[in-house]
């Protein structure tokens, strides 16, 4: 493979070879070149005065695997914690639901009391639904495919963002014309939708709208996620699917979100297209082949 050394020099604050000669020690640095991450090592060549040996190693896969391993371990711990908390919360919710039922047995209840009990029951049901979503999402399913309702998956992911959606005054609309269950990897779809919706929410600091549309066209599942957020700078469009690329402040983003989306879509034999205008919003269109069974129905 040919390597253009110019790709590793642009943007450097200092020359590594000069620094190696000056400090008389080995210098290492990680550099992004296109979609890959390289480790450059400069070391003094023994027996040759003022000569530096430069070695360049592609560490993209190693770096991705290392970061994903750390993130996976972290998510497993968070998932276990969330599952434990969810089960603990269910106990008092059960008590509240039981007491509400017992209060309703009193025929002399006032109308205002019944309205309060209706509000309590509604809140308990909503909390139970959130717990179900957390427990469902925390289960590791791997790449296993199953017959799933795509609309329900999208609704669950939206529900997980419900608090911040309300807080940021964001309107969310969902149109899904798919009635039949589809043979898909639930985990892959959850990762794709979670990252797309999270990005859309983060792109709208002062309210806005997210439109999600899902349908089947010409044997393909088409999912469109469109927001009215800040948009993507044209200079960054070619980099958004690169691993570790992020425009967020340090500590607020790993730069792996859209890379994971791209990887999961490709894993399912699909394609992803993005269009965006700075200050107006972004639109992601995902096309995934719909599997068919023997009687030629989409499954």
Tab-separated table of C-alpha atoms in Angstrom:
chain	number	residue	atom	x	y	z
A	1	UNK	CA	0.000	0.000	0.000
A	2	UNK	CA	1.370	3.403	-0.979
A	3	UNK	CA	1.459	6.031	1.743
A	4	UNK	CA	1.648	9.738	1.038
A	5	UNK	CA	3.806	11.214	3.793
A	6	UNK	CA	2.181	14.622	3.249
A	7	UNK	CA	-0.954	13.214	4.898
A	8	UNK	CA	0.965	12.840	8.142
A	9	UNK	CA	2.607	16.259	8.182
A	10	UNK	CA	-0.329	18.603	7.662
A	11	UNK	CA	-1.418	20.307	10.837
A	12	UNK	CA	1.548	19.165	12.947
A	13	UNK	CA	2.628	21.721	15.560
A	14	UNK	CA	6.204	20.505	15.392
A	15	UNK	CA	8.332	18.238	13.283
A	16	UNK	CA	8.725	14.828	14.896
A	17	UNK	CA	12.110	14.193	13.291
A	18	UNK	CA	13.483	17.502	14.587
A	19	UNK	CA	12.061	16.768	18.037
A	20	UNK	CA	13.648	13.306	18.032
A	21	UNK	CA	17.060	14.755	17.124
A	22	UNK	CA	16.743	17.538	19.668
A	23	UNK	CA	15.633	15.344	22.593
A	24	UNK	CA	17.712	12.334	21.502
A	25	UNK	CA	14.826	9.961	22.261
A	26	UNK	CA	12.042	8.065	20.544
A	27	UNK	CA	8.860	10.041	19.782
A	28	UNK	CA	5.433	8.511	19.098
A	29	UNK	CA	2.302	10.176	17.791
A	30	UNK	CA	-1.164	9.112	16.543
A	31	UNK	CA	-2.353	10.794	13.344
A	32	UNK	CA	-5.633	10.621	11.410
A	33	UNK	CA	-5.184	10.215	7.643
A	34	UNK	CA	-8.437	9.861	5.772
A	35	UNK	CA	-10.532	7.218	7.572
A	36	UNK	CA	-7.573	5.537	9.228
A	37	UNK	CA	-5.564	6.110	12.392
A	38	UNK	CA	-1.792	5.663	12.189
A	39	UNK	CA	0.896	5.473	14.826
A	40	UNK	CA	4.089	7.211	13.762
A	41	UNK	CA	7.304	6.347	15.574
A	42	UNK	CA	10.515	8.338	15.137
A	43	UNK	CA	13.681	6.907	16.646
A	44	UNK	CA	17.387	7.510	16.292
A	45	UNK	CA	19.104	5.040	13.978
A	46	UNK	CA	22.015	3.403	15.751
A	47	UNK	CA	25.364	3.824	14.082
A	48	UNK	CA	24.160	6.655	11.845
A	49	UNK	CA	24.631	10.199	13.124
A	50	UNK	CA	21.671	12.616	12.773
A	51	UNK	CA	19.581	9.922	11.109
A	52	UNK	CA	15.992	9.200	12.183
A	53	UNK	CA	14.126	5.983	11.409
A	54	UNK	CA	10.420	6.632	10.794
A	55	UNK	CA	7.916	3.762	11.085
A	56	UNK	CA	4.210	4.105	10.330
A	57	UNK	CA	1.663	1.558	11.567
A	58	UNK	CA	-2.049	1.444	10.799
A	59	UNK	CA	-3.726	1.018	14.214
A	60	UNK	CA	-7.315	1.785	13.174
A	61	UNK	CA	-8.738	-1.655	13.993
A	62	UNK	CA	-6.760	-1.912	17.245
A	63	UNK	CA	-7.974	1.500	18.370
A	64	UNK	CA	-11.594	0.795	17.447
A	65	UNK	CA	-11.489	-2.583	19.202
A	66	UNK	CA	-9.919	-1.058	22.299
A	67	UNK	CA	-12.470	1.751	22.501
A	68	UNK	CA	-15.372	-0.579	21.756
A	69	UNK	CA	-14.189	-3.006	24.418
A	70	UNK	CA	-14.065	-0.222	27.008
A	71	UNK	CA	-17.449	1.085	25.876
A	72	UNK	CA	-18.940	-2.422	25.882
A	73	UNK	CA	-17.704	-3.112	29.410
A	74	UNK	CA	-19.056	0.244	30.521
A	75	UNK	CA	-22.435	-0.378	28.885
A	76	UNK	CA	-22.662	-3.864	30.431
A	77	UNK	CA	-22.057	-2.332	33.871
A	78	UNK	CA	-24.602	0.426	33.219
A	79	UNK	CA	-27.080	-2.144	31.880
A	80	UNK	CA	-26.702	-4.310	34.979
A	81	UNK	CA	-27.131	-1.257	37.204
A	82	UNK	CA	-30.181	-0.082	35.247
A	83	UNK	CA	-31.746	-3.563	35.331
A	84	UNK	CA	-31.199	-3.767	39.091
A	85	UNK	CA	-32.698	-0.333	39.647
A	86	UNK	CA	-35.631	-1.156	37.365
A	87	UNK	CA	-36.507	-4.235	39.415
A	88	UNK	CA	-36.185	-2.252	42.656
A	89	UNK	CA	-38.458	0.513	41.345
A	90	UNK	CA	-41.079	-2.022	40.297
A	91	UNK	CA	-41.699	-3.020	43.928
A	92	UNK	CA	-42.971	0.404	45.132
A	93	UNK	CA	-44.871	0.817	41.856
A	94	UNK	CA	-46.691	-2.431	42.617
A	95	UNK	CA	-47.596	-1.125	46.070
A	96	UNK	CA	-48.892	2.147	44.610
A	97	UNK	CA	-50.984	0.287	42.020
A	98	UNK	CA	-52.464	-2.004	44.712
A	99	UNK	CA	-53.331	0.878	47.039
A	100	UNK	CA	-54.954	2.759	44.166
A	101	UNK	CA	-57.102	-0.288	43.410
A	102	UNK	CA	-58.146	-0.598	47.071
A	103	UNK	CA	-59.101	3.078	47.262
A	104	UNK	CA	-61.312	2.687	44.194
A	105	UNK	CA	-63.354	0.022	46.037
A	106	UNK	CA	-64.758	2.766	48.233
A	107	UNK	CA	-68.089	3.701	46.611
A	108	UNK	CA	-68.199	7.044	48.446
A	109	UNK	CA	-65.156	8.437	46.613
A	110	UNK	CA	-65.411	12.042	45.492
A	111	UNK	CA	-64.915	12.901	41.818
A	112	UNK	CA	-61.684	14.793	42.560
A	113	UNK	CA	-60.291	11.747	44.347
A	114	UNK	CA	-61.074	9.518	41.366
A	115	UNK	CA	-59.343	12.000	39.046
A	116	UNK	CA	-56.276	11.905	41.300
A	117	UNK	CA	-56.325	8.103	41.249
A	118	UNK	CA	-56.594	8.176	37.438
A	119	UNK	CA	-53.511	10.392	37.345
A	120	UNK	CA	-51.661	8.043	39.724
A	121	UNK	CA	-52.562	4.967	37.647
A	122	UNK	CA	-51.514	6.700	34.433
A	123	UNK	CA	-48.156	7.680	35.937
A	124	UNK	CA	-47.569	4.159	37.272
A	125	UNK	CA	-48.307	2.657	33.843
A	126	UNK	CA	-45.943	5.126	32.193
A	127	UNK	CA	-43.169	4.335	34.694
A	128	UNK	CA	-43.705	0.605	34.111
A	129	UNK	CA	-43.454	1.146	30.355
A	130	UNK	CA	-40.149	3.005	30.765
A	131	UNK	CA	-38.810	0.180	32.946
A	132	UNK	CA	-39.821	-2.373	30.297
A	133	UNK	CA	-37.922	-0.365	27.665
A	134	UNK	CA	-34.790	-0.165	29.824
A	135	UNK	CA	-34.850	-3.889	30.570
A	136	UNK	CA	-35.467	-4.719	26.922
A	137	UNK	CA	-32.619	-2.494	25.714
A	138	UNK	CA	-30.161	-3.777	28.338
A	139	UNK	CA	-30.453	-7.371	27.076
A	140	UNK	CA	-27.608	-8.413	24.771
A	141	UNK	CA	-28.976	-10.121	21.643
A	142	UNK	CA	-25.904	-10.140	19.379
A	143	UNK	CA	-26.533	-10.401	15.646
A	144	UNK	CA	-29.497	-12.725	16.030
A	145	UNK	CA	-32.395	-11.903	13.715
A	146	UNK	CA	-36.012	-12.202	14.679
A	147	UNK	CA	-39.444	-11.195	13.420
A	148	UNK	CA	-39.961	-7.758	14.945
A	149	UNK	CA	-42.329	-4.828	14.715
A	150	UNK	CA	-40.178	-1.941	13.459
A	151	UNK	CA	-42.692	0.690	14.565
A	152	UNK	CA	-42.574	-0.586	18.142
A	153	UNK	CA	-38.752	-0.464	18.157
A	154	UNK	CA	-38.782	3.159	16.958
A	155	UNK	CA	-41.429	4.104	19.552
A	156	UNK	CA	-39.351	2.546	22.342
A	157	UNK	CA	-36.233	4.502	21.336
A	158	UNK	CA	-38.267	7.730	21.188
A	159	UNK	CA	-39.699	6.924	24.614
A	160	UNK	CA	-36.171	6.615	26.030
A	161	UNK	CA	-35.505	10.204	24.912
A	162	UNK	CA	-38.865	11.482	26.149
A	163	UNK	CA	-37.566	13.581	29.063
A	164	UNK	CA	-35.012	15.553	27.045
A	165	UNK	CA	-37.468	15.845	24.126
A	166	UNK	CA	-39.957	17.588	26.438
A	167	UNK	CA	-37.263	19.623	28.172
A	168	UNK	CA	-35.871	20.950	24.869
A	169	UNK	CA	-39.379	21.547	23.431
A	170	UNK	CA	-38.818	19.147	20.513
A	171	UNK	CA	-41.708	17.797	18.445
A	172	UNK	CA	-41.386	14.221	17.213
A	173	UNK	CA	-43.568	12.689	14.512
A	174	UNK	CA	-43.496	9.067	13.357
A	175	UNK	CA	-45.050	7.660	10.207
A	176	UNK	CA	-44.668	3.927	9.673
A	177	UNK	CA	-46.727	2.187	7.004
A	178	UNK	CA	-45.201	-1.251	7.714
A	179	UNK	CA	-47.820	-3.556	9.202
A	180	UNK	CA	-46.046	-6.911	8.880
A	181	UNK	CA	-43.211	-8.041	11.134
A	182	UNK	CA	-39.735	-7.841	9.597
A	183	UNK	CA	-36.847	-10.278	9.943
A	184	UNK	CA	-34.205	-7.978	11.449
A	185	UNK	CA	-31.474	-7.795	14.067
A	186	UNK	CA	-33.195	-5.978	16.922
A	187	UNK	CA	-29.890	-4.903	18.457
A	188	UNK	CA	-28.608	-3.450	15.171
A	189	UNK	CA	-31.815	-1.474	14.641
A	190	UNK	CA	-31.716	-0.195	18.229
A	191	UNK	CA	-28.101	0.998	17.829
A	192	UNK	CA	-28.931	2.721	14.522
A	193	UNK	CA	-32.064	4.466	15.772
A	194	UNK	CA	-30.610	5.344	19.181
A	195	UNK	CA	-27.633	7.139	17.638
A	196	UNK	CA	-29.646	8.899	14.927
A	197	UNK	CA	-32.296	10.162	17.343
A	198	UNK	CA	-29.672	11.145	19.951
A	199	UNK	CA	-27.783	13.160	17.316
A	200	UNK	CA	-31.000	14.822	16.142
A	201	UNK	CA	-31.918	15.809	19.713
A	202	UNK	CA	-28.432	17.186	20.410
A	203	UNK	CA	-28.580	19.241	17.198
A	204	UNK	CA	-31.574	21.223	18.512
A	205	UNK	CA	-30.719	23.296	21.563
A	206	UNK	CA	-33.729	25.610	21.284
A	207	UNK	CA	-36.516	23.313	20.154
A	208	UNK	CA	-37.349	21.952	16.742
A	209	UNK	CA	-38.827	18.944	15.028
A	210	UNK	CA	-37.766	15.371	14.308
A	211	UNK	CA	-39.579	13.482	11.566
A	212	UNK	CA	-39.160	9.723	11.288
A	213	UNK	CA	-40.625	7.816	8.371
A	214	UNK	CA	-40.431	4.061	7.738
A	215	UNK	CA	-41.881	2.096	4.834
A	216	UNK	CA	-41.115	-0.662	2.333
A	217	UNK	CA	-40.380	0.312	-1.272
A	218	UNK	CA	-39.389	-2.093	-4.057
A	219	UNK	CA	-38.233	-4.774	-1.645
A	220	UNK	CA	-36.258	-2.390	0.580
A	221	UNK	CA	-36.923	-1.045	4.066
A	222	UNK	CA	-36.560	2.748	3.908
A	223	UNK	CA	-36.029	4.642	7.162
A	224	UNK	CA	-35.755	8.430	7.071
A	225	UNK	CA	-34.742	10.472	10.137
A	226	UNK	CA	-34.943	14.224	9.560
A	227	UNK	CA	-34.381	17.081	11.994
A	228	UNK	CA	-34.520	20.883	11.946
A	229	UNK	CA	-31.314	21.279	13.931
A	230	UNK	CA	-28.045	23.109	13.386
A	231	UNK	CA	-27.049	21.047	10.347
A	232	UNK	CA	-23.607	19.800	9.356
A	233	UNK	CA	-20.850	21.984	7.965
A	234	UNK	CA	-20.055	21.064	4.358
A	235	UNK	CA	-16.375	20.686	5.287
A	236	UNK	CA	-17.301	17.928	7.767
A	237	UNK	CA	-19.699	15.945	5.564
A	238	UNK	CA	-17.004	13.578	4.274
A	239	UNK	CA	-15.823	12.792	7.800
A	240	UNK	CA	-19.010	12.219	9.828
A	241	UNK	CA	-18.891	8.414	9.432
A	242	UNK	CA	-15.182	8.205	10.271
A	243	UNK	CA	-14.316	6.630	13.625
A	244	UNK	CA	-13.422	9.126	16.397
A	245	UNK	CA	-14.508	12.142	14.335
A	246	UNK	CA	-16.531	14.555	16.456
A	247	UNK	CA	-17.255	18.272	16.561
A	248	UNK	CA	-18.388	18.069	20.186
A	249	UNK	CA	-16.393	19.418	23.094
A	250	UNK	CA	-13.830	17.155	24.760
A	251	UNK	CA	-15.574	14.603	26.951
A	252	UNK	CA	-18.995	15.085	25.339
A	253	UNK	CA	-18.650	12.678	22.437
A	254	UNK	CA	-16.660	9.580	21.454
A	255	UNK	CA	-16.938	10.136	17.700
A	256	UNK	CA	-18.192	6.551	17.309
A	257	UNK	CA	-21.957	7.158	17.083
A	258	UNK	CA	-22.337	7.620	13.333
A	259	UNK	CA	-19.507	5.165	12.679
A	260	UNK	CA	-21.565	2.533	14.509
A	261	UNK	CA	-24.653	3.525	12.479
A	262	UNK	CA	-22.688	3.176	9.228
A	263	UNK	CA	-21.189	-0.179	10.307
A	264	UNK	CA	-24.534	-1.651	11.395
A	265	UNK	CA	-26.244	-0.556	8.169
A	266	UNK	CA	-23.444	-2.093	6.087
A	267	UNK	CA	-23.597	-5.290	8.154
A	268	UNK	CA	-27.250	-5.653	7.116
A	269	UNK	CA	-26.333	-5.109	3.458
A	270	UNK	CA	-27.815	-1.624	3.423
A	271	UNK	CA	-26.809	1.905	2.501
A	272	UNK	CA	-27.016	5.244	4.275
A	273	UNK	CA	-27.273	8.680	2.683
A	274	UNK	CA	-27.087	12.039	4.422
A	275	UNK	CA	-28.063	15.508	3.239
A	276	UNK	CA	-27.695	18.600	5.382
A	277	UNK	CA	-27.738	22.366	5.287
A	278	UNK	CA	-26.034	24.445	7.938
A	279	UNK	CA	-28.593	26.128	10.159
A	280	UNK	CA	-31.547	24.274	8.623
A	281	UNK	CA	-31.222	20.606	9.558
A	282	UNK	CA	-30.079	17.136	8.546
A	283	UNK	CA	-31.724	14.175	6.850
A	284	UNK	CA	-30.493	10.576	7.094
A	285	UNK	CA	-31.950	8.012	4.693
A	286	UNK	CA	-31.290	4.336	5.385
A	287	UNK	CA	-32.040	1.621	2.829
A	288	UNK	CA	-31.962	-2.009	3.997
A	289	UNK	CA	-32.887	-5.042	1.850
A	290	UNK	CA	-36.106	-6.658	3.089
A	291	UNK	CA	-35.847	-10.433	3.259
A	292	UNK	CA	-38.526	-12.501	1.541
A	293	UNK	CA	-39.865	-15.958	2.273
A	294	UNK	CA	-40.841	-18.651	-0.211
A	295	UNK	CA	-44.278	-17.236	-1.035
A	296	UNK	CA	-42.608	-13.931	-2.047
A	297	UNK	CA	-43.992	-11.926	0.866
A	298	UNK	CA	-41.706	-9.439	2.544
A	299	UNK	CA	-40.696	-10.656	5.970
